[in-house]
PDB file of C-alpha atoms in Angstrom:
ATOM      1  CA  UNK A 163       0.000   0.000   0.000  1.00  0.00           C
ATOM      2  CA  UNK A 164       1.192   3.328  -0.831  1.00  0.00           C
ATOM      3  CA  UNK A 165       2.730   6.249   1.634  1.00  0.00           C
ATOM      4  CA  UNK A 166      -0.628   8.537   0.086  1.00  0.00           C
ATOM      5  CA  UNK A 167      -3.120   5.680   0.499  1.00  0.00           C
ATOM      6  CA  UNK A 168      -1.527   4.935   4.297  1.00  0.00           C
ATOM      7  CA  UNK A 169      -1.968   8.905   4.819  1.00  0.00           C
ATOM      8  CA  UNK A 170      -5.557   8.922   3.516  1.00  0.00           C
ATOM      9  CA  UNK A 171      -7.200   6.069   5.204  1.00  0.00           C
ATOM     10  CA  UNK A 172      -5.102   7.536   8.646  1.00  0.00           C
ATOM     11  CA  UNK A 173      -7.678  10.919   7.868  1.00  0.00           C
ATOM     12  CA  UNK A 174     -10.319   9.126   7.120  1.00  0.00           C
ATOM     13  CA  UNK A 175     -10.160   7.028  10.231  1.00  0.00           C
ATOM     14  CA  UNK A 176      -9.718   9.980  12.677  1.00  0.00           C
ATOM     15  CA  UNK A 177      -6.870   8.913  13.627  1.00  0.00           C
ATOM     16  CA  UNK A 178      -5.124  12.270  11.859  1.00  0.00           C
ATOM     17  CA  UNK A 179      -4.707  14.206  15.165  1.00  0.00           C
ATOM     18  CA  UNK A 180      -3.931  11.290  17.708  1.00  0.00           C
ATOM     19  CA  UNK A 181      -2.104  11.768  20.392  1.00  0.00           C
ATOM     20  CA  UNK A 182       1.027  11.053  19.146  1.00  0.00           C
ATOM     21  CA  UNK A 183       0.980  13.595  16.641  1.00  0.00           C
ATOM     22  CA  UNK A 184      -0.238  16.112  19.268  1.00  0.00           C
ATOM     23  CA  UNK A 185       3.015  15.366  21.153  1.00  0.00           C
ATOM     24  CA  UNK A 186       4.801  15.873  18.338  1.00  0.00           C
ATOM     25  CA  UNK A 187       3.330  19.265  17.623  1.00  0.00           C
ATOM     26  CA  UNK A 188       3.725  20.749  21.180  1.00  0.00           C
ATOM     27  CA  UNK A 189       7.822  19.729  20.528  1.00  0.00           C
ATOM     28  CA  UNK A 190       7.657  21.735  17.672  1.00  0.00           C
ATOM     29  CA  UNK A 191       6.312  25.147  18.691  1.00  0.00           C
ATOM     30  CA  UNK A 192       7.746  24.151  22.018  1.00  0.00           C
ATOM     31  CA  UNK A 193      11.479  24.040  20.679  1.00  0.00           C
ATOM     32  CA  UNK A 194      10.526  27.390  18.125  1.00  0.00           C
ATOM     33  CA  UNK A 195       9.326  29.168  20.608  1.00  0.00           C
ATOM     34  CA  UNK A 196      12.207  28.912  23.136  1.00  0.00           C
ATOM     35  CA  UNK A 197      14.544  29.309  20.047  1.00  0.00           C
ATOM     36  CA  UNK A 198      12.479  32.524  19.499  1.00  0.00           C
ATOM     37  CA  UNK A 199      13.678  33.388  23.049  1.00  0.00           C
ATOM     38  CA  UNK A 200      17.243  32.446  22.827  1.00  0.00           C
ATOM     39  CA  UNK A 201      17.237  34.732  19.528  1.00  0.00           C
ATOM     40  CA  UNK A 202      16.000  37.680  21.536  1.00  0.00           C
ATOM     41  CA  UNK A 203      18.130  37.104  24.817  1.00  0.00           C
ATOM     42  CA  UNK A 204      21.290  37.058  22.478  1.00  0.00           C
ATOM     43  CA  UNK A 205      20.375  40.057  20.518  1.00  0.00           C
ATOM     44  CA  UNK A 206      19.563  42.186  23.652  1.00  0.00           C
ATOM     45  CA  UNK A 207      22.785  41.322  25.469  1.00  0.00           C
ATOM     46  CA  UNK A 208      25.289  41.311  22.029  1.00  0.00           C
ATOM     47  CA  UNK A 209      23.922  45.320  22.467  1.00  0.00           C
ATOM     48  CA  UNK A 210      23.625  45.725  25.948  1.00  0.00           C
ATOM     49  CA  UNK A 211      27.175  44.407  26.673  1.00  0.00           C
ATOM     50  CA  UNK A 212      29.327  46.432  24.591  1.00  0.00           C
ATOM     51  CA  UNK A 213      29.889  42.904  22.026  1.00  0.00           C
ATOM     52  CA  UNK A 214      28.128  44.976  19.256  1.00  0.00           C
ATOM     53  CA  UNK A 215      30.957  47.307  18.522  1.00  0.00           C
ATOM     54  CA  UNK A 216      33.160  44.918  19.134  1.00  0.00           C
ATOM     55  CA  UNK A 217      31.964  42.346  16.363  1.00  0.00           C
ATOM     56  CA  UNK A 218      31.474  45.177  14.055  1.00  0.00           C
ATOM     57  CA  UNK A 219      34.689  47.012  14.495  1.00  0.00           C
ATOM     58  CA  UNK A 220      36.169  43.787  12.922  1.00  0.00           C
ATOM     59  CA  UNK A 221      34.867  43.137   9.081  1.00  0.00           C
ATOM     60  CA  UNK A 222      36.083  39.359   9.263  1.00  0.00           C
ATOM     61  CA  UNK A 223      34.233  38.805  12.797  1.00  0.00           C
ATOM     62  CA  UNK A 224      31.206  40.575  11.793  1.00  0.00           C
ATOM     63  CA  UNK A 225      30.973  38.528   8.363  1.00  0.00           C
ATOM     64  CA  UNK A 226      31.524  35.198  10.238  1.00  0.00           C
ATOM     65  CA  UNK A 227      28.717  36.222  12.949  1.00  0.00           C
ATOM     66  CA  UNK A 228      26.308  37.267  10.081  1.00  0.00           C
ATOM     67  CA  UNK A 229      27.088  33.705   8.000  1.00  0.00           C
ATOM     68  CA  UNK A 230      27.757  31.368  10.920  1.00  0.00           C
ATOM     69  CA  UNK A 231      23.793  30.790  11.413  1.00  0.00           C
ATOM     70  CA  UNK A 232      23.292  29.295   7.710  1.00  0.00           C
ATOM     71  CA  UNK A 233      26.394  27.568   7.814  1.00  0.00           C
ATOM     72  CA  UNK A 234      25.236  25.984  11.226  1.00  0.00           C
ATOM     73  CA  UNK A 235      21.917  25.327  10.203  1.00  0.00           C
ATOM     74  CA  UNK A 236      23.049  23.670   6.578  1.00  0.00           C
ATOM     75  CA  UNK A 237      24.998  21.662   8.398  1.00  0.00           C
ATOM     76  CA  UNK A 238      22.718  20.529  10.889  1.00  0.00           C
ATOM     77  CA  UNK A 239      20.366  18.889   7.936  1.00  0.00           C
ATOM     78  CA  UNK A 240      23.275  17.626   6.148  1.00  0.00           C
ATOM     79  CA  UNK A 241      24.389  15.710   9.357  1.00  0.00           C
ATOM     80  CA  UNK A 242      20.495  15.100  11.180  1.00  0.00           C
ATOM     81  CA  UNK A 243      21.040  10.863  10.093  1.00  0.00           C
ATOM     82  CA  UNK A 244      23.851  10.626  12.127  1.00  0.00           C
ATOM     83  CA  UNK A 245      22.953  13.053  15.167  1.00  0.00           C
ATOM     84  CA  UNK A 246      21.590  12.445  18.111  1.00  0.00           C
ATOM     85  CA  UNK A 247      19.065  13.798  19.250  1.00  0.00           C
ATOM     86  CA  UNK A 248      20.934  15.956  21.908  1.00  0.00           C
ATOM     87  CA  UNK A 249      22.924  16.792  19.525  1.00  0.00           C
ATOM     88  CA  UNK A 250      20.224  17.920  17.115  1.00  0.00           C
ATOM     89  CA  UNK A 251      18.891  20.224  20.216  1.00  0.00           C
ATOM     90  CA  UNK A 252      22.575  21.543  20.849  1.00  0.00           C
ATOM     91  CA  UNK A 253      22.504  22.732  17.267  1.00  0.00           C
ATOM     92  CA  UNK A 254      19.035  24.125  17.046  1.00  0.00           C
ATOM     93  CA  UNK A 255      19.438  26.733  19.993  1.00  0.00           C
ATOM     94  CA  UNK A 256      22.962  27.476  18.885  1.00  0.00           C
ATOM     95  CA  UNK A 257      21.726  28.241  15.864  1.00  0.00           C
ATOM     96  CA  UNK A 258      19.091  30.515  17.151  1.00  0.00           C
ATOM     97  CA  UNK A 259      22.102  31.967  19.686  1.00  0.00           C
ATOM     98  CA  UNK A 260      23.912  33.174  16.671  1.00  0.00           C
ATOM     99  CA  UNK A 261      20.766  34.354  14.944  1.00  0.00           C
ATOM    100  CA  UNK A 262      20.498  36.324  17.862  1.00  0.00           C
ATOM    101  CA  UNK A 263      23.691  37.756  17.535  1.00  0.00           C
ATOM    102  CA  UNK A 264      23.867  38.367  13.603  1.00  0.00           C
ATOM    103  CA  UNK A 265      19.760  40.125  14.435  1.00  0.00           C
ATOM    104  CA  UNK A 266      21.259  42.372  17.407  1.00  0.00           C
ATOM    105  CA  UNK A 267      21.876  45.430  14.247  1.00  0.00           C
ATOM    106  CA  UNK A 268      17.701  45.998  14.783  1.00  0.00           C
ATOM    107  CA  UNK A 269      18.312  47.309  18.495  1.00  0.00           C
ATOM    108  CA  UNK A 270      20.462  49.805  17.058  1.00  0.00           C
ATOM    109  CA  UNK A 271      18.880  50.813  14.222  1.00  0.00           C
ATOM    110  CA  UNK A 272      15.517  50.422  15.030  1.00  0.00           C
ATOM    111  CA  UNK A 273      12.860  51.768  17.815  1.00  0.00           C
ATOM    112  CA  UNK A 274      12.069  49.924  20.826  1.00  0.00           C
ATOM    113  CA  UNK A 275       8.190  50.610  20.043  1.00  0.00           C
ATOM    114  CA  UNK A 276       8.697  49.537  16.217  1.00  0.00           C
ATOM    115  CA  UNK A 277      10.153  46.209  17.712  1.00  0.00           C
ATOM    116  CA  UNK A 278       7.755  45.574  20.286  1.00  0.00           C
ATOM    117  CA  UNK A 279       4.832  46.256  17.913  1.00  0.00           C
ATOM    118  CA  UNK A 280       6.293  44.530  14.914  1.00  0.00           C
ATOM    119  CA  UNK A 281       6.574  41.250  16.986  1.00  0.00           C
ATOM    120  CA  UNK A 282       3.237  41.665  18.775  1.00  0.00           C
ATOM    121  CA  UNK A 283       1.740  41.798  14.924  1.00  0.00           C
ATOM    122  CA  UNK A 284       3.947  39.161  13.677  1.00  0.00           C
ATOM    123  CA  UNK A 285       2.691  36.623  16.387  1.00  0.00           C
ATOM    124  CA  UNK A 286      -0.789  37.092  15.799  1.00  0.00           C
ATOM    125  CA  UNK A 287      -0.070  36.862  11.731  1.00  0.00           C
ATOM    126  CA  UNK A 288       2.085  33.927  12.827  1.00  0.00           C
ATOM    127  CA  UNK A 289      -0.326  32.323  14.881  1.00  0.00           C
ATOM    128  CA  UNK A 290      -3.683  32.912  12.524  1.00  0.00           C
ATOM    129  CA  UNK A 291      -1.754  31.203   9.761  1.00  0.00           C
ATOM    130  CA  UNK A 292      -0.172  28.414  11.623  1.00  0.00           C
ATOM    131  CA  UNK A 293      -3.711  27.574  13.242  1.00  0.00           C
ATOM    132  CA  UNK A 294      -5.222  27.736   9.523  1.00  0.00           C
ATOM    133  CA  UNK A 295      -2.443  25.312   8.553  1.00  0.00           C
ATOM    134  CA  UNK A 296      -2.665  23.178  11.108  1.00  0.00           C
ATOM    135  CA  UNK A 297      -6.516  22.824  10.487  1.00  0.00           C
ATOM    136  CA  UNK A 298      -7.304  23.184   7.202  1.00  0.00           C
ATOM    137  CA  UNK A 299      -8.418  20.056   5.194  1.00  0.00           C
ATOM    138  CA  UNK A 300      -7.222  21.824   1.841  1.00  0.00           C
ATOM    139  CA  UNK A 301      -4.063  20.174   0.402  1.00  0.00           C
ATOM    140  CA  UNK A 302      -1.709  23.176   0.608  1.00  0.00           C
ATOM    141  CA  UNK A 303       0.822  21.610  -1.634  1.00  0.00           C
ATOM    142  CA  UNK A 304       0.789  23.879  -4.880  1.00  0.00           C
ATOM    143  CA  UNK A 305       0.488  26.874  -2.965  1.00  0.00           C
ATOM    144  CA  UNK A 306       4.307  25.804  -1.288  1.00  0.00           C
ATOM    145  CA  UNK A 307       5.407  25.397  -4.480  1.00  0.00           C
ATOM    146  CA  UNK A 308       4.334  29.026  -5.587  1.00  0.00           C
ATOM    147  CA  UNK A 309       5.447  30.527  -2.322  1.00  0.00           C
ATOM    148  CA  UNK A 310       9.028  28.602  -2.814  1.00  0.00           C
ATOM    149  CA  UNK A 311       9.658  30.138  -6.331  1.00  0.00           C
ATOM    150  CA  UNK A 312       8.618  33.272  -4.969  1.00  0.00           C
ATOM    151  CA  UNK A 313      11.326  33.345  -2.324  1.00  0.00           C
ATOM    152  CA  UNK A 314      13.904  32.364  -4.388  1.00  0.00           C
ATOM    153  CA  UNK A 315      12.430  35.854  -6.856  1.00  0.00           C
ATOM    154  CA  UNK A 316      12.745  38.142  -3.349  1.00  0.00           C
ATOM    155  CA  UNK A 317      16.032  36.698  -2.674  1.00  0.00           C
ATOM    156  CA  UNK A 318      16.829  37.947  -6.607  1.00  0.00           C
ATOM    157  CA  UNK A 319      14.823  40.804  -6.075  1.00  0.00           C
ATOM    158  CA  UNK A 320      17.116  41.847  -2.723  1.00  0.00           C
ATOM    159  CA  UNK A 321      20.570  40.947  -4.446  1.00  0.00           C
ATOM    160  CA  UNK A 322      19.686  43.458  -7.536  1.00  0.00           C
ATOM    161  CA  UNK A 323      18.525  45.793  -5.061  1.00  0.00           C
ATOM    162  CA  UNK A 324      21.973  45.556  -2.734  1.00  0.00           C
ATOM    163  CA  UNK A 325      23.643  47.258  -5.828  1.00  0.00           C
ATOM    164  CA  UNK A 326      20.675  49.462  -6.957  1.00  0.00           C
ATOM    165  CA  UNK A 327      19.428  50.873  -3.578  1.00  0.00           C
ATOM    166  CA  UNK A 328      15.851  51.842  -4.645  1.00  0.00           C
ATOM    167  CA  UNK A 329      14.104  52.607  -1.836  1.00  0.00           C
ATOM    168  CA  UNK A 330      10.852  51.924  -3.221  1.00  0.00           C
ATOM    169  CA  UNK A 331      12.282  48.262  -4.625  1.00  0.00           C
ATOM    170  CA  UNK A 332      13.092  48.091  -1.195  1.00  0.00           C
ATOM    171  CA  UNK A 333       9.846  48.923   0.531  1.00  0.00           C
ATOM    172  CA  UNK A 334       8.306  46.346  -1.999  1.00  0.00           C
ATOM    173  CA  UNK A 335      10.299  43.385  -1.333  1.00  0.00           C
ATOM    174  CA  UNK A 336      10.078  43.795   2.411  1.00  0.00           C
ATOM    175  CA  UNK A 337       5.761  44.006   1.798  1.00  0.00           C
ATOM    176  CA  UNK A 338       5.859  41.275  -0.733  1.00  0.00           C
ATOM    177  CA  UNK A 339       8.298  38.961   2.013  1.00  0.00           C
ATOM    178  CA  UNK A 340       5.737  39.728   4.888  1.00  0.00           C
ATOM    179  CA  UNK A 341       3.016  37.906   2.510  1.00  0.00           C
ATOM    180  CA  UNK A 342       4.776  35.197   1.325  1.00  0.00           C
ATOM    181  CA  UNK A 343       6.280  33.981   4.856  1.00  0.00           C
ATOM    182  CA  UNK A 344       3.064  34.696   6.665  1.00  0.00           C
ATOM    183  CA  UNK A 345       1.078  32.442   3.803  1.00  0.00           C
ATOM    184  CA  UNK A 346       4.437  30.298   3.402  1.00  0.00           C
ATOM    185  CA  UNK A 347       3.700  29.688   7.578  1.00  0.00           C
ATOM    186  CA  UNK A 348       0.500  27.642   6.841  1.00  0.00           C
ATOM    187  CA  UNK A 349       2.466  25.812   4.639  1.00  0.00           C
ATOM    188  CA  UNK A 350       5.063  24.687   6.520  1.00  0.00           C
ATOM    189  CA  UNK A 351       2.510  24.119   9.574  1.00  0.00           C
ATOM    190  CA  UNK A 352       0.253  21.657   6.996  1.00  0.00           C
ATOM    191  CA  UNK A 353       3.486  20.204   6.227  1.00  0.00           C
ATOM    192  CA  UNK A 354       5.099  19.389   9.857  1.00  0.00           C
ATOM    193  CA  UNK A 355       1.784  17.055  10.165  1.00  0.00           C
ATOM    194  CA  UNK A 356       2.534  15.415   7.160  1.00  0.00           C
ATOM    195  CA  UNK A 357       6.129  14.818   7.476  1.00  0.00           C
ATOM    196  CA  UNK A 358       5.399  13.321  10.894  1.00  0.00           C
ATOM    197  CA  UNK A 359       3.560  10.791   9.437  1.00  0.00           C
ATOM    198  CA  UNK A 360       5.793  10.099   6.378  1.00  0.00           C
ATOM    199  CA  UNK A 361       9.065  10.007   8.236  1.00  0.00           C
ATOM    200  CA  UNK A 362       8.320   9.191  11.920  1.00  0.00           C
ATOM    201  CA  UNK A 363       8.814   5.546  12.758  1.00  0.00           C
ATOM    202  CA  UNK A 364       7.826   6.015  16.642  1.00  0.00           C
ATOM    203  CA  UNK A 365      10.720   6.131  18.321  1.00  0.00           C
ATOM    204  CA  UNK A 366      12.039   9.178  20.749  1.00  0.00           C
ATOM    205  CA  UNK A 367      15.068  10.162  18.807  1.00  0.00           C
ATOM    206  CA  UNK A 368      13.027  10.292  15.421  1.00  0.00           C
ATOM    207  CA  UNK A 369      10.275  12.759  16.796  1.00  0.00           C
ATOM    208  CA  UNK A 370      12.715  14.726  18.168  1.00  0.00           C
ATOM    209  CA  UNK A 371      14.488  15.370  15.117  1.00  0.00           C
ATOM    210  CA  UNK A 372      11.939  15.654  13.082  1.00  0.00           C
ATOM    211  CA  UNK A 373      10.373  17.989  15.542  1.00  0.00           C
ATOM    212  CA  UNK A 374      13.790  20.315  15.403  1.00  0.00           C
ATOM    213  CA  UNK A 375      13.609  20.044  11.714  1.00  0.00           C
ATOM    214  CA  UNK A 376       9.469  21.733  12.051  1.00  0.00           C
ATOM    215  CA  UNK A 377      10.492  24.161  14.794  1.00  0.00           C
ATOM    216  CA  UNK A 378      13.735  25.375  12.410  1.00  0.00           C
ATOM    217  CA  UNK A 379      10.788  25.912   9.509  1.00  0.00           C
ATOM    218  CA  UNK A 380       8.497  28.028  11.494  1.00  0.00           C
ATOM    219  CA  UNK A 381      11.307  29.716  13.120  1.00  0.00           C
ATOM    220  CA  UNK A 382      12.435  31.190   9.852  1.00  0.00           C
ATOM    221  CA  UNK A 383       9.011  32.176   8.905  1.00  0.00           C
ATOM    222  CA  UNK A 384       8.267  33.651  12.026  1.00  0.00           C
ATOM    223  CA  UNK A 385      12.152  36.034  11.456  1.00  0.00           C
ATOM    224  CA  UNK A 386      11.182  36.831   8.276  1.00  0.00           C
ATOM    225  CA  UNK A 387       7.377  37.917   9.134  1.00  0.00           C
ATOM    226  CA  UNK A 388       8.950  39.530  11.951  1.00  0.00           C
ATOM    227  CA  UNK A 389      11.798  41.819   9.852  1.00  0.00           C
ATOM    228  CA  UNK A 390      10.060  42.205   7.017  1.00  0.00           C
ATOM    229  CA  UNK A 391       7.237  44.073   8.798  1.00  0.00           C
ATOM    230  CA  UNK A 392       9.978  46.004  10.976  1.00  0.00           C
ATOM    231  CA  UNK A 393      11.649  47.386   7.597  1.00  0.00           C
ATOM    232  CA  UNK A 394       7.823  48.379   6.637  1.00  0.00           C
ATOM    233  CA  UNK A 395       7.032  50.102  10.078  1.00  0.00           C
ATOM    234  CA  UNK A 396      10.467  52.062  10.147  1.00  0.00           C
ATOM    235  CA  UNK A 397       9.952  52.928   6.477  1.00  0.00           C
ATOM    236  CA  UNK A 398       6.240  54.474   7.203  1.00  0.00           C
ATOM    237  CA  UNK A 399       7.362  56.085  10.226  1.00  0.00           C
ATOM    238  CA  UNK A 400      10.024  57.665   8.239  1.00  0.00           C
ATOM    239  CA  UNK A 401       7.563  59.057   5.804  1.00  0.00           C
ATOM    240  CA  UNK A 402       5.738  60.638   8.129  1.00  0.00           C
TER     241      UNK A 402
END
């Protein structure tokens, strides 16, 4: 019998939100939301501390600091078979540690009442889409594929801007990003369900990882909702 016939009669049964895969789902927002946390911690004390100037009085140190999260993170899939999962956790949050520090720039350039309400709206657009996601009985398949080709056209879109430095190319990337991650967030959330059931074979150290694997998903949805709409908000306030 097929993966998609397994998945169907699971549905169809009932059985789709047992409480295994309810388990599962608390570990992923769980694990995204504390990496959220260690992001923010970081950020605020790279600042507070005096580490800011310090990283970015030094071009090499501030280039590793701003790469060293992909690097981390690319590495982290490439090696997630042979892993453990304590080591998969150990990655995860020091990955989000040195998002923190590469994201600590918006406490400088930015206002503490355009951060606070930027993430304030970015968890309730974060949250509406995940519950739709989780919920929905709509196969949300095509629309990933849409919203993945139009990443890869903002990450163009950014790159031609670096070198242009259109402010209004800018302002339209940053509105077009906030759309895409807060619709690509219902389809990563439809998609952590379905991966659970495709890849999980019941054991501890699989639902952890694959859990880590969810939580790093949202978690860069939920950074790019979240400075996407801070570029917007300093932008308007600037026009004002």
């Amino acid at each position: 019998m097929s993966y998609m016939k397994n998945e169907q009669d699971i549905r169809s049964q009932g059985a789709y939100y047992s409480a295994g895969l309810r388990d599962y789902l608390i570990k992923v927002y769980n694990y995204m939301a504390l990496a959220l946390g260690v992001t923010g911690l970081v950020a605020f004390f790279v600042v507070s501390s005096g580490l800011f100037q310090v990283i970015h009085s030094n071009p090499m140190l501030s280039l590793m600091v701003m790469f060293s999260p992909i690097v981390l993170v690319f590495f982290m899939y490439y090696k997630l078979p042979q892993l453990s999962a304590q080591a998969t956790i150990v990655m995860f949050f020091a990955f989000s540690a040195l998002m923190g520090a590469s994201m600590s720039y918006i406490f400088i350039k930015y206002t503490a009442a355009n951060i606070t309400r930027a993430f304030f709206i970015t968890a309730i657009m974060f949250g509406s889409m995940a519950l739709y996601g989780n919920n929905t009985k709509k196969d949300l398949t095509s629309m990933g594929s849409f919203l993945i080709m139009g990443v890869w056209g903002l990450i163009i879109a950014s790159l031609v801007n670096f070198f242009l430095g259109s402010s209004s190319l800018y302002f339209a990337v940053s509105f077009v990003s906030v759309i895409v991650f807060t619709l690509m967030t219902a389809y990563d959330a439809q998609r952590i369900k379905d991966v659970y059931y495709r890849f999980n074979d019941g054991s501890e150290v699989a639902t952890t990882k694959l859990a880590i694997l969810g939580a790093t998903s949202l978690y860069f949805d939920f950074i790019n909702i979240f400075l996407n709409l801070l570029r917007l908000l300093n932008l308007l306030n600037n026009r004002d």
